[in-house]
Amino acid sequence: MSTESTCTFNSTDCKGVIRQITNNIKIPITNKEIILVGMKLCQTHFNKFITNEVHNLKLNETCSHPKHDEYKSQSKNTNKKSKNLNLEKVPKRLISILNLDETAKICSLCRKRTDKDPDYNKLEEYNAPISKKENDDNILNIGNHTYSFRKDVLYSEEELKQFESDYQEIITQLTISNEISLSNKIKKMSSILYKNQRVLKQKTIYDPDEFEIMLEEADADLIGFFDELYKGTNPNTKSEKTNNNNKKKLVSLCYFLASINNKYINGIKADIGLYLETSGASASSIDTLANIGLSVSRRTVN
Ligand SMILES: [Zn+2]
Ligand SMILES: [Zn+2]
């Protein structure tokens, strides 16, 4: 181990404590070629290359919207001095139509204008923002949660309540690799369950094995789907009794997901698998679901 404590730049400007650059220090992108992990920097050089640069980058952050200048010039509020752009991460639904990457930031003016701009809102890939007031949805309160279900809810309220509580329980146990893209499979599964009940007038299948076979026979793409979910509950760390219970809850999860209003599901770029993985806490899971575009909202009922 080297004990020398001189600044890598070793100049007459050097002053203050010497700090070693570790992996934990975020080197500003503009200085990545100059500052390397393992270097030792005095306070002066640390400020120059790290602290001040991070600050400058923040100040110079601009709106990435391709029409920012155009919108800005049309805006009544032409306070050009205002540096405060109110930048926010570009909404997922706008990434592809604006040709931005997901780390890009746009200002609130541009976000609002985009939804009114026929150059964008007439595009096939365009997804409208989800209005917070949806009157045409089937809103149901279960416990502390408010859900928006498909207009044609498939199950009785009793069944839904059971599905919901099973769903809340199983979701806390699920860990799913985000390599598995579940959103498409959930869509396919939903239409199968819909057809079974509405068109073929079949009864709800509560038996996990029967349920799995039914899905796999209905659509070859769903072979292994239920198993993926089951593996996500880490069955080898649990007792047989728990595993059997979890399997039943997974059936509920499937029926529950199929019943949630999914008219926005086509616009979902986010992977539901990722959602399932990250929504360990049941309270936040509904908000997460809402954030990725399903029309679901949660509010606390006193
Ligand atoms: Zn120095
Ligand atoms: Zn802008």
PDB file of C-alpha atoms and ligand atoms in Angstrom:
ATOM      1  CA  MET A   1       0.000   0.000   0.000  1.00  0.00           C
ATOM      2  CA  SER A   2       1.313   3.367  -0.938  1.00  0.00           C
ATOM      3  CA  THR A   3       1.564   5.784   1.920  1.00  0.00           C
ATOM      4  CA  GLU A   4       2.465   8.831  -0.132  1.00  0.00           C
ATOM      5  CA  SER A   5      -0.042  11.583   0.201  1.00  0.00           C
ATOM      6  CA  THR A   6       0.581  13.966  -2.614  1.00  0.00           C
ATOM      7  CA  CYS A   7      -2.058  15.122  -5.028  1.00  0.00           C
ATOM      8  CA  THR A   8      -1.837  13.451  -8.433  1.00  0.00           C
ATOM      9  CA  PHE A   9      -1.604  16.901 -10.016  1.00  0.00           C
ATOM     10  CA  ASN A  10       1.226  17.870  -7.694  1.00  0.00           C
ATOM     11  CA  SER A  11       1.149  21.568  -8.561  1.00  0.00           C
ATOM     12  CA  THR A  12       1.575  24.783  -6.635  1.00  0.00           C
ATOM     13  CA  ASP A  13      -2.226  25.111  -6.460  1.00  0.00           C
ATOM     14  CA  CYS A  14      -2.466  22.003  -4.315  1.00  0.00           C
ATOM     15  CA  LYS A  15      -4.049  22.677  -0.971  1.00  0.00           C
ATOM     16  CA  GLY A  16      -6.012  20.869   1.687  1.00  0.00           C
ATOM     17  CA  VAL A  17      -6.717  17.264   2.532  1.00  0.00           C
ATOM     18  CA  ILE A  18      -5.774  14.530   0.101  1.00  0.00           C
ATOM     19  CA  ARG A  19      -8.592  12.236  -0.914  1.00  0.00           C
ATOM     20  CA  GLN A  20      -8.385   9.041  -2.909  1.00  0.00           C
ATOM     21  CA  ILE A  21     -10.880   8.572  -5.725  1.00  0.00           C
ATOM     22  CA  THR A  22     -12.821   5.393  -5.078  1.00  0.00           C
ATOM     23  CA  ASN A  23     -15.563   3.652  -7.009  1.00  0.00           C
ATOM     24  CA  ASN A  24     -18.060   5.339  -4.731  1.00  0.00           C
ATOM     25  CA  ILE A  25     -17.234   8.807  -5.965  1.00  0.00           C
ATOM     26  CA  LYS A  26     -19.274   9.835  -8.957  1.00  0.00           C
ATOM     27  CA  ILE A  27     -16.872  11.318 -11.471  1.00  0.00           C
ATOM     28  CA  PRO A  28     -18.625  13.895 -13.683  1.00  0.00           C
ATOM     29  CA  ILE A  29     -18.995  12.561 -17.211  1.00  0.00           C
ATOM     30  CA  THR A  30     -17.027  15.495 -18.627  1.00  0.00           C
ATOM     31  CA  ASN A  31     -13.971  14.582 -16.546  1.00  0.00           C
ATOM     32  CA  LYS A  32     -14.068  10.806 -16.859  1.00  0.00           C
ATOM     33  CA  GLU A  33     -10.925  10.829 -19.012  1.00  0.00           C
ATOM     34  CA  ILE A  34      -8.929  12.990 -16.628  1.00  0.00           C
ATOM     35  CA  ILE A  35      -9.937  11.626 -13.258  1.00  0.00           C
ATOM     36  CA  LEU A  36      -9.490   7.932 -12.666  1.00  0.00           C
ATOM     37  CA  VAL A  37     -10.310   5.685  -9.753  1.00  0.00           C
ATOM     38  CA  GLY A  38      -7.256   5.356  -7.522  1.00  0.00           C
ATOM     39  CA  MET A  39      -6.004   8.913  -8.059  1.00  0.00           C
ATOM     40  CA  LYS A  40      -5.348  11.105  -5.068  1.00  0.00           C
ATOM     41  CA  LEU A  41      -6.672  14.635  -5.167  1.00  0.00           C
ATOM     42  CA  CYS A  42      -6.083  17.554  -2.855  1.00  0.00           C
ATOM     43  CA  GLN A  43      -9.070  19.671  -1.847  1.00  0.00           C
ATOM     44  CA  THR A  44      -8.381  22.237  -4.591  1.00  0.00           C
ATOM     45  CA  HIS A  45      -8.313  19.673  -7.358  1.00  0.00           C
ATOM     46  CA  PHE A  46     -11.163  17.679  -5.863  1.00  0.00           C
ATOM     47  CA  ASN A  47     -13.314  20.811  -5.929  1.00  0.00           C
ATOM     48  CA  LYS A  48     -12.217  21.689  -9.433  1.00  0.00           C
ATOM     49  CA  PHE A  49     -12.791  18.320 -11.073  1.00  0.00           C
ATOM     50  CA  ILE A  50     -15.545  16.821  -8.950  1.00  0.00           C
ATOM     51  CA  THR A  51     -17.612  19.176  -6.794  1.00  0.00           C
ATOM     52  CA  ASN A  52     -17.697  22.236  -9.030  1.00  0.00           C
ATOM     53  CA  GLU A  53     -18.085  20.243 -12.208  1.00  0.00           C
ATOM     54  CA  VAL A  54     -21.116  18.387 -10.855  1.00  0.00           C
ATOM     55  CA  HIS A  55     -22.599  21.751  -9.963  1.00  0.00           C
ATOM     56  CA  ASN A  56     -21.881  23.221 -13.409  1.00  0.00           C
ATOM     57  CA  LEU A  57     -23.402  20.258 -15.172  1.00  0.00           C
ATOM     58  CA  LYS A  58     -26.559  20.722 -13.138  1.00  0.00           C
ATOM     59  CA  LEU A  59     -26.762  24.432 -13.971  1.00  0.00           C
ATOM     60  CA  ASN A  60     -26.301  23.759 -17.655  1.00  0.00           C
ATOM     61  CA  GLU A  61     -28.879  21.014 -17.807  1.00  0.00           C
ATOM     62  CA  THR A  62     -31.304  21.874 -20.524  1.00  0.00           C
ATOM     63  CA  CYS A  63     -34.566  20.586 -21.779  1.00  0.00           C
ATOM     64  CA  SER A  64     -33.975  17.828 -24.357  1.00  0.00           C
ATOM     65  CA  HIS A  65     -37.297  18.264 -26.097  1.00  0.00           C
ATOM     66  CA  PRO A  66     -36.694  18.761 -29.849  1.00  0.00           C
ATOM     67  CA  LYS A  67     -39.240  21.593 -29.928  1.00  0.00           C
ATOM     68  CA  HIS A  68     -38.202  23.292 -26.720  1.00  0.00           C
ATOM     69  CA  ASP A  69     -37.202  26.581 -28.381  1.00  0.00           C
ATOM     70  CA  GLU A  70     -40.331  26.636 -30.502  1.00  0.00           C
ATOM     71  CA  TYR A  71     -42.651  26.057 -27.545  1.00  0.00           C
ATOM     72  CA  LYS A  72     -40.733  28.519 -25.446  1.00  0.00           C
ATOM     73  CA  SER A  73     -41.074  31.275 -28.058  1.00  0.00           C
ATOM     74  CA  GLN A  74     -44.836  30.657 -28.306  1.00  0.00           C
ATOM     75  CA  SER A  75     -45.274  30.751 -24.586  1.00  0.00           C
ATOM     76  CA  LYS A  76     -47.078  33.799 -23.188  1.00  0.00           C
ATOM     77  CA  ASN A  77     -44.795  33.711 -20.246  1.00  0.00           C
ATOM     78  CA  THR A  78     -41.727  34.817 -22.170  1.00  0.00           C
ATOM     79  CA  ASN A  79     -39.588  35.298 -19.173  1.00  0.00           C
ATOM     80  CA  LYS A  80     -36.427  34.355 -20.977  1.00  0.00           C
ATOM     81  CA  LYS A  81     -34.324  35.186 -17.979  1.00  0.00           C
ATOM     82  CA  SER A  82     -35.942  32.421 -16.027  1.00  0.00           C
ATOM     83  CA  LYS A  83     -33.317  29.733 -15.832  1.00  0.00           C
ATOM     84  CA  ASN A  84     -35.554  27.600 -13.744  1.00  0.00           C
ATOM     85  CA  LEU A  85     -36.872  25.142 -16.300  1.00  0.00           C
ATOM     86  CA  ASN A  86     -38.500  22.695 -13.944  1.00  0.00           C
ATOM     87  CA  LEU A  87     -36.883  19.721 -15.633  1.00  0.00           C
ATOM     88  CA  GLU A  88     -38.287  16.281 -15.143  1.00  0.00           C
ATOM     89  CA  LYS A  89     -37.467  12.886 -16.544  1.00  0.00           C
ATOM     90  CA  VAL A  90     -39.153  12.360 -19.879  1.00  0.00           C
ATOM     91  CA  PRO A  91     -42.310  10.271 -19.334  1.00  0.00           C
ATOM     92  CA  LYS A  92     -41.898   6.710 -20.583  1.00  0.00           C
ATOM     93  CA  ARG A  93     -44.826   7.066 -22.956  1.00  0.00           C
ATOM     94  CA  LEU A  94     -43.063   9.941 -24.786  1.00  0.00           C
ATOM     95  CA  ILE A  95     -39.571   8.462 -25.113  1.00  0.00           C
ATOM     96  CA  SER A  96     -40.051   6.892 -28.524  1.00  0.00           C
ATOM     97  CA  ILE A  97     -42.080   9.650 -30.173  1.00  0.00           C
ATOM     98  CA  LEU A  98     -39.543  12.277 -29.095  1.00  0.00           C
ATOM     99  CA  ASN A  99     -36.569  10.103 -30.001  1.00  0.00           C
ATOM    100  CA  LEU A 100     -35.036  10.580 -26.580  1.00  0.00           C
ATOM    101  CA  ASP A 101     -33.326   8.147 -24.311  1.00  0.00           C
ATOM    102  CA  GLU A 102     -34.829   7.336 -20.967  1.00  0.00           C
ATOM    103  CA  THR A 103     -32.410   9.474 -18.961  1.00  0.00           C
ATOM    104  CA  ALA A 104     -33.323  12.609 -20.914  1.00  0.00           C
ATOM    105  CA  LYS A 105     -35.081  15.430 -19.128  1.00  0.00           C
ATOM    106  CA  ILE A 106     -37.704  17.760 -20.486  1.00  0.00           C
ATOM    107  CA  CYS A 107     -39.321  20.833 -18.985  1.00  0.00           C
ATOM    108  CA  SER A 108     -42.919  20.910 -17.815  1.00  0.00           C
ATOM    109  CA  LEU A 109     -43.897  23.335 -20.584  1.00  0.00           C
ATOM    110  CA  CYS A 110     -42.731  20.870 -23.230  1.00  0.00           C
ATOM    111  CA  ARG A 111     -44.423  17.968 -21.527  1.00  0.00           C
ATOM    112  CA  LYS A 112     -47.769  19.786 -21.585  1.00  0.00           C
ATOM    113  CA  ARG A 113     -47.334  21.044 -25.141  1.00  0.00           C
ATOM    114  CA  THR A 114     -46.428  17.632 -26.524  1.00  0.00           C
ATOM    115  CA  ASP A 115     -49.858  16.280 -25.673  1.00  0.00           C
ATOM    116  CA  LYS A 116     -51.502  19.136 -27.589  1.00  0.00           C
ATOM    117  CA  ASP A 117     -49.167  19.051 -30.570  1.00  0.00           C
ATOM    118  CA  PRO A 118     -50.657  17.244 -33.603  1.00  0.00           C
ATOM    119  CA  ASP A 119     -47.115  16.472 -34.752  1.00  0.00           C
ATOM    120  CA  TYR A 120     -47.015  14.075 -31.827  1.00  0.00           C
ATOM    121  CA  ASN A 121     -50.509  13.228 -30.651  1.00  0.00           C
ATOM    122  CA  LYS A 122     -51.533  11.980 -34.100  1.00  0.00           C
ATOM    123  CA  LEU A 123     -48.696   9.480 -34.201  1.00  0.00           C
ATOM    124  CA  GLU A 124     -49.584   5.841 -33.960  1.00  0.00           C
ATOM    125  CA  GLU A 125     -47.180   5.250 -31.063  1.00  0.00           C
ATOM    126  CA  TYR A 126     -48.642   8.138 -29.097  1.00  0.00           C
ATOM    127  CA  ASN A 127     -50.172   7.331 -25.725  1.00  0.00           C
ATOM    128  CA  ALA A 128     -52.259   9.967 -24.033  1.00  0.00           C
ATOM    129  CA  PRO A 129     -51.529  10.768 -20.401  1.00  0.00           C
ATOM    130  CA  ILE A 130     -53.746   8.958 -18.000  1.00  0.00           C
ATOM    131  CA  SER A 131     -56.347  11.284 -16.655  1.00  0.00           C
ATOM    132  CA  LYS A 132     -56.773  11.211 -12.926  1.00  0.00           C
ATOM    133  CA  LYS A 133     -60.527  11.454 -13.299  1.00  0.00           C
ATOM    134  CA  GLU A 134     -61.768   8.451 -15.196  1.00  0.00           C
ATOM    135  CA  ASN A 135     -65.515   8.274 -15.135  1.00  0.00           C
ATOM    136  CA  ASP A 136     -65.909   5.341 -17.424  1.00  0.00           C
ATOM    137  CA  ASP A 137     -63.991   3.005 -15.169  1.00  0.00           C
ATOM    138  CA  ASN A 138     -65.318   0.581 -12.709  1.00  0.00           C
ATOM    139  CA  ILE A 139     -63.972   1.830  -9.415  1.00  0.00           C
ATOM    140  CA  LEU A 140     -64.023  -0.517  -6.503  1.00  0.00           C
ATOM    141  CA  ASN A 141     -62.802   0.029  -2.979  1.00  0.00           C
ATOM    142  CA  ILE A 142     -61.220  -2.950  -1.313  1.00  0.00           C
ATOM    143  CA  GLY A 143     -59.825  -2.335   2.134  1.00  0.00           C
ATOM    144  CA  ASN A 144     -57.470   0.600   1.837  1.00  0.00           C
ATOM    145  CA  HIS A 145     -57.205   0.335  -1.913  1.00  0.00           C
ATOM    146  CA  THR A 146     -59.151   1.818  -4.746  1.00  0.00           C
ATOM    147  CA  TYR A 147     -58.920  -0.041  -8.009  1.00  0.00           C
ATOM    148  CA  SER A 148     -60.085   0.704 -11.463  1.00  0.00           C
ATOM    149  CA  PHE A 149     -61.289  -2.503 -13.030  1.00  0.00           C
ATOM    150  CA  ARG A 150     -62.314  -3.388 -16.517  1.00  0.00           C
ATOM    151  CA  LYS A 151     -65.792  -2.170 -17.232  1.00  0.00           C
ATOM    152  CA  ASP A 152     -66.882  -5.757 -17.472  1.00  0.00           C
ATOM    153  CA  VAL A 153     -65.457  -7.107 -14.239  1.00  0.00           C
ATOM    154  CA  LEU A 154     -65.370 -10.849 -14.542  1.00  0.00           C
ATOM    155  CA  TYR A 155     -65.902 -11.877 -10.970  1.00  0.00           C
ATOM    156  CA  SER A 156     -68.172 -11.279  -8.063  1.00  0.00           C
ATOM    157  CA  GLU A 157     -67.085  -8.706  -5.536  1.00  0.00           C
ATOM    158  CA  GLU A 158     -66.437 -11.494  -3.021  1.00  0.00           C
ATOM    159  CA  GLU A 159     -64.105 -13.258  -5.423  1.00  0.00           C
ATOM    160  CA  LEU A 160     -62.326 -10.035  -6.256  1.00  0.00           C
ATOM    161  CA  LYS A 161     -61.742  -9.299  -2.597  1.00  0.00           C
ATOM    162  CA  GLN A 162     -60.223 -12.730  -2.164  1.00  0.00           C
ATOM    163  CA  PHE A 163     -58.059 -12.277  -5.257  1.00  0.00           C
ATOM    164  CA  GLU A 164     -56.935  -8.887  -4.048  1.00  0.00           C
ATOM    165  CA  SER A 165     -55.856 -10.046  -0.626  1.00  0.00           C
ATOM    166  CA  ASP A 166     -54.064 -13.063  -2.113  1.00  0.00           C
ATOM    167  CA  TYR A 167     -52.444 -10.730  -4.608  1.00  0.00           C
ATOM    168  CA  GLN A 168     -51.234  -8.422  -1.841  1.00  0.00           C
ATOM    169  CA  GLU A 169     -49.723 -11.376  -0.011  1.00  0.00           C
ATOM    170  CA  ILE A 170     -48.073 -13.091  -2.934  1.00  0.00           C
ATOM    171  CA  ILE A 171     -46.621  -9.902  -4.338  1.00  0.00           C
ATOM    172  CA  THR A 172     -44.487  -9.473  -1.226  1.00  0.00           C
ATOM    173  CA  GLN A 173     -42.930 -12.875  -1.839  1.00  0.00           C
ATOM    174  CA  LEU A 174     -42.292 -12.595  -5.537  1.00  0.00           C
ATOM    175  CA  THR A 175     -38.854 -11.917  -6.881  1.00  0.00           C
ATOM    176  CA  ILE A 176     -38.708 -12.155 -10.623  1.00  0.00           C
ATOM    177  CA  SER A 177     -35.709 -11.674 -12.805  1.00  0.00           C
ATOM    178  CA  ASN A 178     -36.346  -8.712 -15.044  1.00  0.00           C
ATOM    179  CA  GLU A 179     -35.059 -10.713 -17.971  1.00  0.00           C
ATOM    180  CA  ILE A 180     -38.441 -12.359 -18.095  1.00  0.00           C
ATOM    181  CA  SER A 181     -40.756 -10.109 -19.998  1.00  0.00           C
ATOM    182  CA  LEU A 182     -44.112 -10.718 -18.460  1.00  0.00           C
ATOM    183  CA  SER A 183     -46.237  -7.910 -19.815  1.00  0.00           C
ATOM    184  CA  ASN A 184     -47.052  -9.669 -23.071  1.00  0.00           C
ATOM    185  CA  LYS A 185     -47.806 -12.901 -21.324  1.00  0.00           C
ATOM    186  CA  ILE A 186     -50.063 -11.136 -18.867  1.00  0.00           C
ATOM    187  CA  LYS A 187     -51.938  -9.616 -21.792  1.00  0.00           C
ATOM    188  CA  LYS A 188     -52.326 -13.007 -23.450  1.00  0.00           C
ATOM    189  CA  MET A 189     -53.386 -14.590 -20.201  1.00  0.00           C
ATOM    190  CA  SER A 190     -55.937 -11.832 -19.618  1.00  0.00           C
ATOM    191  CA  SER A 191     -57.620 -12.378 -22.949  1.00  0.00           C
ATOM    192  CA  ILE A 192     -57.774 -16.128 -22.357  1.00  0.00           C
ATOM    193  CA  LEU A 193     -59.372 -15.679 -18.947  1.00  0.00           C
ATOM    194  CA  TYR A 194     -61.773 -13.165 -20.436  1.00  0.00           C
ATOM    195  CA  LYS A 195     -62.775 -15.488 -23.246  1.00  0.00           C
ATOM    196  CA  ASN A 196     -63.186 -18.441 -20.893  1.00  0.00           C
ATOM    197  CA  GLN A 197     -65.550 -16.574 -18.658  1.00  0.00           C
ATOM    198  CA  ARG A 198     -67.447 -14.203 -20.929  1.00  0.00           C
ATOM    199  CA  VAL A 199     -67.644 -16.191 -24.113  1.00  0.00           C
ATOM    200  CA  LEU A 200     -67.283 -19.808 -23.079  1.00  0.00           C
ATOM    201  CA  LYS A 201     -69.044 -19.232 -19.735  1.00  0.00           C
ATOM    202  CA  GLN A 202     -66.514 -21.331 -17.883  1.00  0.00           C
ATOM    203  CA  LYS A 203     -66.129 -21.214 -14.149  1.00  0.00           C
ATOM    204  CA  THR A 204     -63.131 -19.724 -12.378  1.00  0.00           C
ATOM    205  CA  ILE A 205     -60.414 -22.333 -11.983  1.00  0.00           C
ATOM    206  CA  TYR A 206     -58.970 -22.304  -8.498  1.00  0.00           C
ATOM    207  CA  ASP A 207     -56.820 -25.412  -8.774  1.00  0.00           C
ATOM    208  CA  PRO A 208     -53.252 -24.322  -9.684  1.00  0.00           C
ATOM    209  CA  ASP A 209     -52.395 -27.418 -11.738  1.00  0.00           C
ATOM    210  CA  GLU A 210     -55.636 -27.225 -13.660  1.00  0.00           C
ATOM    211  CA  PHE A 211     -55.107 -23.510 -14.165  1.00  0.00           C
ATOM    212  CA  GLU A 212     -51.601 -24.015 -15.502  1.00  0.00           C
ATOM    213  CA  ILE A 213     -52.699 -26.711 -17.952  1.00  0.00           C
ATOM    214  CA  MET A 214     -55.613 -24.562 -19.124  1.00  0.00           C
ATOM    215  CA  LEU A 215     -53.269 -21.633 -19.915  1.00  0.00           C
ATOM    216  CA  GLU A 216     -50.696 -23.786 -21.644  1.00  0.00           C
ATOM    217  CA  GLU A 217     -53.304 -25.503 -23.778  1.00  0.00           C
ATOM    218  CA  ALA A 218     -54.885 -22.201 -24.745  1.00  0.00           C
ATOM    219  CA  ASP A 219     -51.653 -20.572 -25.901  1.00  0.00           C
ATOM    220  CA  ALA A 220     -48.281 -22.233 -26.459  1.00  0.00           C
ATOM    221  CA  ASP A 221     -46.560 -18.951 -25.598  1.00  0.00           C
ATOM    222  CA  LEU A 222     -47.785 -19.414 -22.064  1.00  0.00           C
ATOM    223  CA  ILE A 223     -46.012 -22.730 -21.575  1.00  0.00           C
ATOM    224  CA  GLY A 224     -43.841 -22.230 -18.531  1.00  0.00           C
ATOM    225  CA  PHE A 225     -45.472 -18.912 -17.643  1.00  0.00           C
ATOM    226  CA  PHE A 226     -47.097 -20.098 -14.437  1.00  0.00           C
ATOM    227  CA  ASP A 227     -43.908 -21.917 -13.541  1.00  0.00           C
ATOM    228  CA  GLU A 228     -41.905 -18.713 -13.912  1.00  0.00           C
ATOM    229  CA  LEU A 229     -44.221 -17.019 -11.471  1.00  0.00           C
ATOM    230  CA  TYR A 230     -43.970 -19.962  -9.108  1.00  0.00           C
ATOM    231  CA  LYS A 231     -40.172 -19.976  -9.246  1.00  0.00           C
ATOM    232  CA  GLY A 232     -40.331 -16.283  -8.392  1.00  0.00           C
ATOM    233  CA  THR A 233     -41.643 -17.203  -4.966  1.00  0.00           C
ATOM    234  CA  ASN A 234     -38.384 -19.048  -4.189  1.00  0.00           C
ATOM    235  CA  PRO A 235     -40.108 -22.371  -3.485  1.00  0.00           C
ATOM    236  CA  ASN A 236     -36.931 -24.249  -2.509  1.00  0.00           C
ATOM    237  CA  THR A 237     -36.578 -22.087   0.576  1.00  0.00           C
ATOM    238  CA  LYS A 238     -40.117 -22.826   1.741  1.00  0.00           C
ATOM    239  CA  SER A 239     -42.181 -25.660   3.124  1.00  0.00           C
ATOM    240  CA  GLU A 240     -44.485 -27.718   0.949  1.00  0.00           C
ATOM    241  CA  LYS A 241     -47.506 -26.283   2.704  1.00  0.00           C
ATOM    242  CA  THR A 242     -46.382 -22.701   2.039  1.00  0.00           C
ATOM    243  CA  ASN A 243     -45.602 -23.568  -1.554  1.00  0.00           C
ATOM    244  CA  ASN A 244     -49.048 -25.028  -2.119  1.00  0.00           C
ATOM    245  CA  ASN A 245     -50.587 -21.929  -0.610  1.00  0.00           C
ATOM    246  CA  ASN A 246     -48.441 -19.706  -2.779  1.00  0.00           C
ATOM    247  CA  LYS A 247     -49.516 -21.584  -5.887  1.00  0.00           C
ATOM    248  CA  LYS A 248     -53.130 -20.870  -5.041  1.00  0.00           C
ATOM    249  CA  LYS A 249     -52.320 -17.219  -4.467  1.00  0.00           C
ATOM    250  CA  LEU A 250     -50.583 -17.067  -7.826  1.00  0.00           C
ATOM    251  CA  VAL A 251     -53.810 -18.173  -9.457  1.00  0.00           C
ATOM    252  CA  SER A 252     -55.490 -15.268  -7.679  1.00  0.00           C
ATOM    253  CA  LEU A 253     -52.741 -12.953  -8.858  1.00  0.00           C
ATOM    254  CA  CYS A 254     -53.436 -13.990 -12.439  1.00  0.00           C
ATOM    255  CA  TYR A 255     -57.169 -13.433 -12.157  1.00  0.00           C
ATOM    256  CA  PHE A 256     -56.556 -10.167 -10.362  1.00  0.00           C
ATOM    257  CA  LEU A 257     -54.167  -8.831 -12.995  1.00  0.00           C
ATOM    258  CA  ALA A 258     -56.626  -9.884 -15.675  1.00  0.00           C
ATOM    259  CA  SER A 259     -59.414  -7.936 -14.013  1.00  0.00           C
ATOM    260  CA  ILE A 260     -57.588  -4.645 -13.615  1.00  0.00           C
ATOM    261  CA  ASN A 261     -58.509  -2.169 -16.282  1.00  0.00           C
ATOM    262  CA  ASN A 262     -55.926  -2.824 -18.935  1.00  0.00           C
ATOM    263  CA  LYS A 263     -56.953  -0.461 -21.659  1.00  0.00           C
ATOM    264  CA  TYR A 264     -53.593   1.249 -21.358  1.00  0.00           C
ATOM    265  CA  ILE A 265     -51.622  -1.954 -21.355  1.00  0.00           C
ATOM    266  CA  ASN A 266     -50.552  -1.446 -24.980  1.00  0.00           C
ATOM    267  CA  GLY A 267     -48.665   1.656 -23.977  1.00  0.00           C
ATOM    268  CA  ILE A 268     -46.681  -0.018 -21.303  1.00  0.00           C
ATOM    269  CA  LYS A 269     -43.009  -0.017 -22.105  1.00  0.00           C
ATOM    270  CA  ALA A 270     -42.047  -0.864 -18.581  1.00  0.00           C
ATOM    271  CA  ASP A 271     -41.728  -4.493 -17.849  1.00  0.00           C
ATOM    272  CA  ILE A 272     -44.361  -5.815 -15.523  1.00  0.00           C
ATOM    273  CA  GLY A 273     -41.792  -8.353 -14.389  1.00  0.00           C
ATOM    274  CA  LEU A 274     -39.693  -5.515 -13.114  1.00  0.00           C
ATOM    275  CA  TYR A 275     -42.728  -4.097 -11.414  1.00  0.00           C
ATOM    276  CA  LEU A 276     -43.431  -7.381  -9.709  1.00  0.00           C
ATOM    277  CA  GLU A 277     -39.840  -7.523  -8.568  1.00  0.00           C
ATOM    278  CA  THR A 278     -39.640  -4.040  -7.166  1.00  0.00           C
ATOM    279  CA  SER A 279     -43.022  -3.813  -5.552  1.00  0.00           C
ATOM    280  CA  GLY A 280     -42.142  -5.769  -2.481  1.00  0.00           C
ATOM    281  CA  ALA A 281     -44.081  -3.468  -0.221  1.00  0.00           C
ATOM    282  CA  SER A 282     -47.753  -3.957  -0.824  1.00  0.00           C
ATOM    283  CA  ALA A 283     -48.615  -0.336  -0.083  1.00  0.00           C
ATOM    284  CA  SER A 284     -46.349   0.951  -2.801  1.00  0.00           C
ATOM    285  CA  SER A 285     -47.170  -1.766  -5.288  1.00  0.00           C
ATOM    286  CA  ILE A 286     -50.397  -0.171  -6.391  1.00  0.00           C
ATOM    287  CA  ASP A 287     -48.716   3.171  -6.945  1.00  0.00           C
ATOM    288  CA  THR A 288     -46.014   1.444  -8.932  1.00  0.00           C
ATOM    289  CA  LEU A 289     -48.675  -0.187 -11.029  1.00  0.00           C
ATOM    290  CA  ALA A 290     -50.268   3.204 -11.579  1.00  0.00           C
ATOM    291  CA  ASN A 291     -46.928   4.683 -12.551  1.00  0.00           C
ATOM    292  CA  ILE A 292     -46.288   2.153 -15.247  1.00  0.00           C
ATOM    293  CA  GLY A 293     -49.587   3.035 -16.828  1.00  0.00           C
ATOM    294  CA  LEU A 294     -52.231   0.688 -15.593  1.00  0.00           C
ATOM    295  CA  SER A 295     -55.232   2.656 -14.545  1.00  0.00           C
ATOM    296  CA  VAL A 296     -55.024   1.876 -10.898  1.00  0.00           C
ATOM    297  CA  SER A 297     -54.996   4.236  -8.037  1.00  0.00           C
ATOM    298  CA  ARG A 298     -54.746   3.851  -4.350  1.00  0.00           C
ATOM    299  CA  ARG A 299     -56.034   6.146  -1.740  1.00  0.00           C
ATOM    300  CA  THR A 300     -56.278   5.741   1.942  1.00  0.00           C
ATOM    301  CA  VAL A 301     -59.750   5.317   3.272  1.00  0.00           C
ATOM    302  CA  ASN A 302     -60.128   6.428   6.836  1.00  0.00           C
TER     303      ASN A 302
HETATM  304 ZN    ZN B   1      -3.825  19.088  -6.104  1.00  0.00          ZN
HETATM  305 ZN    ZN B   2     -38.621  22.258 -22.820  1.00  0.00          ZN
END
